[in-house]
mmCIF file of C-alpha atoms and ligand atoms in Angstrom:
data_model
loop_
_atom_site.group_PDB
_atom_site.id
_atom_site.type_symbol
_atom_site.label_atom_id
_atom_site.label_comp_id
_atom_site.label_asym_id
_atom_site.label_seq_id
_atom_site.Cartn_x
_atom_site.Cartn_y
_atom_site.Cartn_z
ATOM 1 C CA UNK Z 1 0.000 0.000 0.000
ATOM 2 C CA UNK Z 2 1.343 3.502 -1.100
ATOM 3 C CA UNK Z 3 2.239 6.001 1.715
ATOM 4 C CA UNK Z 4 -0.245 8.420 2.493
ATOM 5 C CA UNK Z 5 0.005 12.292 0.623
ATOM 6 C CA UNK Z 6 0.618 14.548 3.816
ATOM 7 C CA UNK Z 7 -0.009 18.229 2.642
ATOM 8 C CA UNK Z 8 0.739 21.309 4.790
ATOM 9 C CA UNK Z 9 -1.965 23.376 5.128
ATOM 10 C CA UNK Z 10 -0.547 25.813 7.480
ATOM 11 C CA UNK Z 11 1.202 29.040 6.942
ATOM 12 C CA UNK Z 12 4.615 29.478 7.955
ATOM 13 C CA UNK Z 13 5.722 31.446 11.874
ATOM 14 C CA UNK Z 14 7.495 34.543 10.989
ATOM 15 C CA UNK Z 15 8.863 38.390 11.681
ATOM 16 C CA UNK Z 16 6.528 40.356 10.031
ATOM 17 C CA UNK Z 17 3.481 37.788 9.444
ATOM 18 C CA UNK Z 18 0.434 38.930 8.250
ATOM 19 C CA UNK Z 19 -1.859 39.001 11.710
ATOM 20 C CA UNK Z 20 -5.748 40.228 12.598
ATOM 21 C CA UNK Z 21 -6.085 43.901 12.542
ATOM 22 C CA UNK Z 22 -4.759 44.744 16.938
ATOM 23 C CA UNK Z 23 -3.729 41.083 17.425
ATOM 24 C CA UNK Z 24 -0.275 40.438 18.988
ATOM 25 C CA UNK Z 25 2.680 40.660 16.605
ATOM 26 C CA UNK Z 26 4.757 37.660 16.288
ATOM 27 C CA UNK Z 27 8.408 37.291 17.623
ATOM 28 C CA UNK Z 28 10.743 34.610 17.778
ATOM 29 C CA UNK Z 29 13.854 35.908 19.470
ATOM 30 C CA UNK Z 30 16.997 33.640 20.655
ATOM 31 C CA UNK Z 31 17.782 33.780 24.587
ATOM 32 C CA UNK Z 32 20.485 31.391 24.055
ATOM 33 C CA UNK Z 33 23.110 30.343 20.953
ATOM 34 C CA UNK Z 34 25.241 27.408 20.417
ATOM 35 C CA UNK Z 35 27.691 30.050 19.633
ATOM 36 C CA UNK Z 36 27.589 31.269 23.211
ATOM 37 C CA UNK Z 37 26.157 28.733 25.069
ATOM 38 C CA UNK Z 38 26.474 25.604 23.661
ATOM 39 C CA UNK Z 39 23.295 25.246 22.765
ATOM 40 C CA UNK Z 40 20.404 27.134 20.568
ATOM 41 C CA UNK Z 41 16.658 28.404 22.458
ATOM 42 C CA UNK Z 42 14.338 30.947 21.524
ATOM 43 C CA UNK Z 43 11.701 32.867 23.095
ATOM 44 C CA UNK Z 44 8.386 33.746 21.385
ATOM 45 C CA UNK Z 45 5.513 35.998 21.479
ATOM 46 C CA UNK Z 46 2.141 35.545 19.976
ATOM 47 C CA UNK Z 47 -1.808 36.010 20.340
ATOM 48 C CA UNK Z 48 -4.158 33.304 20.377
ATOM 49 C CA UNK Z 49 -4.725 33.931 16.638
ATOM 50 C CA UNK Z 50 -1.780 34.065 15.106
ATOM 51 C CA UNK Z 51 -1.117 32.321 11.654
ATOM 52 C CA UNK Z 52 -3.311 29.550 10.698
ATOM 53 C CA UNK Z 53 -5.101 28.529 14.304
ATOM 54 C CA UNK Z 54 -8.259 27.325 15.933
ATOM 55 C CA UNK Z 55 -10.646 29.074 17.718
ATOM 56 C CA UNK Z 56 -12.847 27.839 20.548
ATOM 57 C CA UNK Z 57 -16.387 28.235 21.502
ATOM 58 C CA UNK Z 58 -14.419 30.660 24.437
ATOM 59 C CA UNK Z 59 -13.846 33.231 21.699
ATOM 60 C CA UNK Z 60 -17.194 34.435 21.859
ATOM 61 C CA UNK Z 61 -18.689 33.178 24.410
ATOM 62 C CA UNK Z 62 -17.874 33.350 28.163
ATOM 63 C CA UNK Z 63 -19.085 30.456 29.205
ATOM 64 C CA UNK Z 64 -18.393 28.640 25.672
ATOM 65 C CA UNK Z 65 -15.619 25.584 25.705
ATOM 66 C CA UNK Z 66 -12.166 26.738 26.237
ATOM 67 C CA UNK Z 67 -9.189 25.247 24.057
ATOM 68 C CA UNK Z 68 -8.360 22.775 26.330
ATOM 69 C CA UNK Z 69 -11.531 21.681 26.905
ATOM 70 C CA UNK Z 70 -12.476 20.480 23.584
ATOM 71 C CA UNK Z 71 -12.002 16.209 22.400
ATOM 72 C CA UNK Z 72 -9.207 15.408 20.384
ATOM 73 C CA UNK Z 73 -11.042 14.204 18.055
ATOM 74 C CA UNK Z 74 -12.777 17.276 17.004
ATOM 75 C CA UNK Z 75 -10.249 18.350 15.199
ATOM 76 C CA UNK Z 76 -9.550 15.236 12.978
ATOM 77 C CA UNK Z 77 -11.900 14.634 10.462
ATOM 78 C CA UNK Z 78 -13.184 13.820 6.422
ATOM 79 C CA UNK Z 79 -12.381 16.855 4.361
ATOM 80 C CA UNK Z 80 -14.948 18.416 2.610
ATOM 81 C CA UNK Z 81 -12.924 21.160 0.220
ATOM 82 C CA UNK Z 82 -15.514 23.765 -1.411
ATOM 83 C CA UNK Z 83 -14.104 25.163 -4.502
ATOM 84 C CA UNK Z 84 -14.963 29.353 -3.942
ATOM 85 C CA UNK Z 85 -12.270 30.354 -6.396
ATOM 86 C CA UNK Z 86 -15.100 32.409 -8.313
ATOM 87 C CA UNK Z 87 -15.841 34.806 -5.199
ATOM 88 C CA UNK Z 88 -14.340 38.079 -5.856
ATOM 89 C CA UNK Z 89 -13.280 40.921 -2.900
ATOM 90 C CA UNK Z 90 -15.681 40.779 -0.177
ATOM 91 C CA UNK Z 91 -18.306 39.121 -1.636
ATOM 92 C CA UNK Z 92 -20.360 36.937 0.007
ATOM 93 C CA UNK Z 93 -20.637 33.307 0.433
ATOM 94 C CA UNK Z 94 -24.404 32.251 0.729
ATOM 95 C CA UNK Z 95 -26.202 29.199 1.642
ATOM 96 C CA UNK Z 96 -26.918 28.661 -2.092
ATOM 97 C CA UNK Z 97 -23.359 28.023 -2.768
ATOM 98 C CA UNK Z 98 -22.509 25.861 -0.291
ATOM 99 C CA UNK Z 99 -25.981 23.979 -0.331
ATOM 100 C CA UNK Z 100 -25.200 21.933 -3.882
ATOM 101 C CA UNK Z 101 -22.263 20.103 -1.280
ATOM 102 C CA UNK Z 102 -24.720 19.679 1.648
ATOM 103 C CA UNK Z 103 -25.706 15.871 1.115
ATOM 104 C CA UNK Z 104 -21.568 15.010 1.591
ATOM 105 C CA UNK Z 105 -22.113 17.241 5.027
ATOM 106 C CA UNK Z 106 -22.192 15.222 8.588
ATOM 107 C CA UNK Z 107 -21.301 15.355 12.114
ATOM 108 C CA UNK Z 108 -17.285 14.560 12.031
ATOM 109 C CA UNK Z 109 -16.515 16.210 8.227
ATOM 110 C CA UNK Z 110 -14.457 19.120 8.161
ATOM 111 C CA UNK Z 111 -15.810 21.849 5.687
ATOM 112 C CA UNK Z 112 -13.070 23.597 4.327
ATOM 113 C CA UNK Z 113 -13.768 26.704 2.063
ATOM 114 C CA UNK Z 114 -11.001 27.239 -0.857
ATOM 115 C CA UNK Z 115 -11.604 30.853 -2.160
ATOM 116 C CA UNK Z 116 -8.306 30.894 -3.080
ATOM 117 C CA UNK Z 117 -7.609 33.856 -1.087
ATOM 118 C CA UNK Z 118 -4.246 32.613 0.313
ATOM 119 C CA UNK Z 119 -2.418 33.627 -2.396
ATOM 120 C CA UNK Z 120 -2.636 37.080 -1.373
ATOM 121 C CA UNK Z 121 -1.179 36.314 2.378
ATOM 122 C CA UNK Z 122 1.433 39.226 3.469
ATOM 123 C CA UNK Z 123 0.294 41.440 0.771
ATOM 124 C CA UNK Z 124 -2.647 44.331 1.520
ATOM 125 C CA UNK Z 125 -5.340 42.568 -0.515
ATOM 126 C CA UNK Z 126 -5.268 39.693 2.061
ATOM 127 C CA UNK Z 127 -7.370 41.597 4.275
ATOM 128 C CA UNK Z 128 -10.169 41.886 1.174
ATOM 129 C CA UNK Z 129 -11.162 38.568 1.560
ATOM 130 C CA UNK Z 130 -14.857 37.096 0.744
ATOM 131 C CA UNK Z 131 -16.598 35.800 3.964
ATOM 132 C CA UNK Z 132 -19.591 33.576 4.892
ATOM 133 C CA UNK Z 133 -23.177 34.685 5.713
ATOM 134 C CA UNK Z 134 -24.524 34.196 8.949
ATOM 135 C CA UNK Z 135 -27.620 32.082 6.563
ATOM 136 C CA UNK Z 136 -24.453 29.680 5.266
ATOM 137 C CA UNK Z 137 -23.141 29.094 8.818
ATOM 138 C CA UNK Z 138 -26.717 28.228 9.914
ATOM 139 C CA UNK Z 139 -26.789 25.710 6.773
ATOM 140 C CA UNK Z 140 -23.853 24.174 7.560
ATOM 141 C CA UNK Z 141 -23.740 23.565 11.517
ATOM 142 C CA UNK Z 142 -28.160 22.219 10.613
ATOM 143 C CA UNK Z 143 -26.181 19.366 8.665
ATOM 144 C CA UNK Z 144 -24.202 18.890 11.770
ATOM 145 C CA UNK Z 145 -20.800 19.478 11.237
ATOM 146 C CA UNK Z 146 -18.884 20.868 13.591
ATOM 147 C CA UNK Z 147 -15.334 22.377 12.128
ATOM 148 C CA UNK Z 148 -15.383 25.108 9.449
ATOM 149 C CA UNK Z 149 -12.014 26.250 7.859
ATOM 150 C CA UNK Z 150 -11.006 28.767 5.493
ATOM 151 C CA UNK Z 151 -8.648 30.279 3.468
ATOM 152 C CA UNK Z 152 -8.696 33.522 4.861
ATOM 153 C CA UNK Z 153 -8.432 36.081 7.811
ATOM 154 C CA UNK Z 154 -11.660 35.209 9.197
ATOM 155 C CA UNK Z 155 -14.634 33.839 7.917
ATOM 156 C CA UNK Z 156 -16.455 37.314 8.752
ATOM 157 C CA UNK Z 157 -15.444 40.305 6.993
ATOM 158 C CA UNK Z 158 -12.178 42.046 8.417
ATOM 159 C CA UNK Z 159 -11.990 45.622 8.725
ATOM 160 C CA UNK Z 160 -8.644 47.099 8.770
ATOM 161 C CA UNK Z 161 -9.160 49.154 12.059
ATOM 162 C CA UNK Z 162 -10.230 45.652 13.580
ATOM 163 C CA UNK Z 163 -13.888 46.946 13.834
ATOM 164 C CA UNK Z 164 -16.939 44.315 13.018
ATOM 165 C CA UNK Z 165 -18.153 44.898 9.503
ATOM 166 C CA UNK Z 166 -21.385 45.763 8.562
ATOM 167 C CA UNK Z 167 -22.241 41.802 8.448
ATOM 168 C CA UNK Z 168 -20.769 41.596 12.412
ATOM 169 C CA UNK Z 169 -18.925 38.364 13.450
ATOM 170 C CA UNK Z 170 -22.639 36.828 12.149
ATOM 171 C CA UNK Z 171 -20.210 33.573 11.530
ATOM 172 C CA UNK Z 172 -18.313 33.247 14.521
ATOM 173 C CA UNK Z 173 -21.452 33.565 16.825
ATOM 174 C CA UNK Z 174 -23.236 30.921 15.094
ATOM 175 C CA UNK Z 175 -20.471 28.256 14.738
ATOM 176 C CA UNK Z 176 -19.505 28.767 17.829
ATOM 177 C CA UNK Z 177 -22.642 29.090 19.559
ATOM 178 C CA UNK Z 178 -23.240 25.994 18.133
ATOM 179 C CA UNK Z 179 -20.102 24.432 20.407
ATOM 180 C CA UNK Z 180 -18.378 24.560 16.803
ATOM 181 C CA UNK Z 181 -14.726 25.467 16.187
ATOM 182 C CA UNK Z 182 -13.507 27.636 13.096
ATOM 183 C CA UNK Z 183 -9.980 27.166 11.467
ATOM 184 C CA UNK Z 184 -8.426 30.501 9.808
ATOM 185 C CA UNK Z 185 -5.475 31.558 7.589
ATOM 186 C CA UNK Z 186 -5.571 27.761 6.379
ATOM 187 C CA UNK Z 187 -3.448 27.268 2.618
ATOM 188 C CA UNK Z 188 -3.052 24.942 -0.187
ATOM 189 C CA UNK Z 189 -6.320 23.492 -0.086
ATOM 190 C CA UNK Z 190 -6.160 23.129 -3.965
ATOM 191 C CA UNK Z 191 -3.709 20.764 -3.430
ATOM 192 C CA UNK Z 192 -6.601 18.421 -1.602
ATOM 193 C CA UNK Z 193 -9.516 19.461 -3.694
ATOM 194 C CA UNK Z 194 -11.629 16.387 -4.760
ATOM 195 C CA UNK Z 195 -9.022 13.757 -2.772
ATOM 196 C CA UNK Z 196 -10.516 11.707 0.024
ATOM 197 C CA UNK Z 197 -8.124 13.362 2.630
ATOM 198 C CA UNK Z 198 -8.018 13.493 6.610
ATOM 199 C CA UNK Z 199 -7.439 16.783 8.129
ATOM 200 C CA UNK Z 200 -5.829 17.450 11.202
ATOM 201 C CA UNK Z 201 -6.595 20.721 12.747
ATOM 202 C CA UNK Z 202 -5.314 19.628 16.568
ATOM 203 C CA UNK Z 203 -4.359 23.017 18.666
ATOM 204 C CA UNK Z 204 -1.910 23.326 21.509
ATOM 205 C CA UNK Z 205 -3.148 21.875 24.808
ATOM 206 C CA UNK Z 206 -3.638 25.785 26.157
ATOM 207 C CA UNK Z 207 -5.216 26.036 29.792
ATOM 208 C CA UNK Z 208 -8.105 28.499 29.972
ATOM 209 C CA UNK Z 209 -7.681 29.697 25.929
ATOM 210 C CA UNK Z 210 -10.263 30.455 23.583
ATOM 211 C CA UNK Z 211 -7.765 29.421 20.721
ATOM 212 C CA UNK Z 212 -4.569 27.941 19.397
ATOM 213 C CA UNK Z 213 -1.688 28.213 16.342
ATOM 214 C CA UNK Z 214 -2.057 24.788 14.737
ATOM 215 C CA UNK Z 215 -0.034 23.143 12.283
ATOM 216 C CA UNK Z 216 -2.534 21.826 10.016
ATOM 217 C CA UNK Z 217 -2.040 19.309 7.811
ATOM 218 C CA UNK Z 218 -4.315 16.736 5.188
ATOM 219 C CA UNK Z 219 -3.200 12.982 4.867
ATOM 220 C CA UNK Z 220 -4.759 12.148 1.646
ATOM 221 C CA UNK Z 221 -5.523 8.401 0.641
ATOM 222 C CA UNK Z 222 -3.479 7.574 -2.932
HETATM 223 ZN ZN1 ZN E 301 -9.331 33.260 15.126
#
């Protein structure tokens, strides 16, 4: 039997990373060299947010699950990649083009939305992203799934100043009011488009967070 297709679907940790309008800017600094000291460590600073993550019910909602607090196996699941390459600058993704894929939709399949939009990480455009209609969330989590990931910022619109858009954060309160969990800043999801492909979205075990960098990744069947 061949080996399984692992494909990266994260974007990479570095100076000067694209991050969410007021979010934490990332650092990786060395406190230690093998120069120096024989040996090499580095100290790091980050939000909750940063590069392609999770976030928890916690996000929203005070009393909502907190990183650490979610199973495992959330977070490992069937792929379901929605090709979204026609959406243009923030358009909007409705129920009616996500309903066509709705019968392949069940509790345990990750929905993954490929707008394509990661090809314009680190540059301005980036933040111009199209983003999902409270009515599509709705659809999706009534099918029962549970993990929505995309290709972009946020799955709301983003506002440069970090301000809610005229839409709100419609899509975060209903995924994860729904005990749901949203993946963001995800890439290459062309690369698993129409494979049968497991996708591992598993955060850091964070005490009391309402999210996580992950290093996502999709082992596809060949
Ligand atoms: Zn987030």
């Amino acid at each position: 039997m061949a080996a399984p297709l692992v494909v990266d679907l994260s974007q990479k940790l570095e100076q000067d990373m694209q991050i969410y309008p007021g979010d934490t800017a990332f650092t990786c600094t060395p406190t230690a060299s093998v120069e120096k000291d024989g040996y090499s460590v580095h100290s790091m600073t980050l939000g909750s947010h940063t590069g392609t993550h999770v976030d928890a019910p916690y996000h929203f909602f005070a009393n909502g699950n907190q990183i650490d607090e979610i199973p495992l196996s959330t977070f490992i699941g069937q792929a379901l990649v929605i090709d979204l390459t026609t959406k243009g600058a923030r358009e909007i993704i409705t129920w009616a083009d996500l309903a066509p894929h709705s019968c392949r939709m069940h509790d345990g399949v990750i929905v993954l939305l490929h707008t394509g939009w990661s090809a314009h990480w680190k540059t301005p455009r980036y933040y111009d992203h199209p983003f999902v209609s409270r009515e599509a969330a709705e659809g999706i989590m009534a099918t029962g799934v549970r993990v929505l990931g995309v290709d972009t910022l946020s799955p709301d619109e983003t506002l440069v100043d970090g301000t809610e858009g005229k839409f709100g954060f419609g899509t975060h309160q209903i995924i994860l009011g729904c005990g749901g969990v949203i993946a963001e800043n995800l890439t290459n999801l062309d690369a698993i488009m129409d494979k049968n492909a497991i996708v591992s979205l598993v955060p850091l075990n964070i005490r009391g967070c309402d999210g996580s960098p992950v290093r996502a990744f999709a082992s596809v069947k060949v």
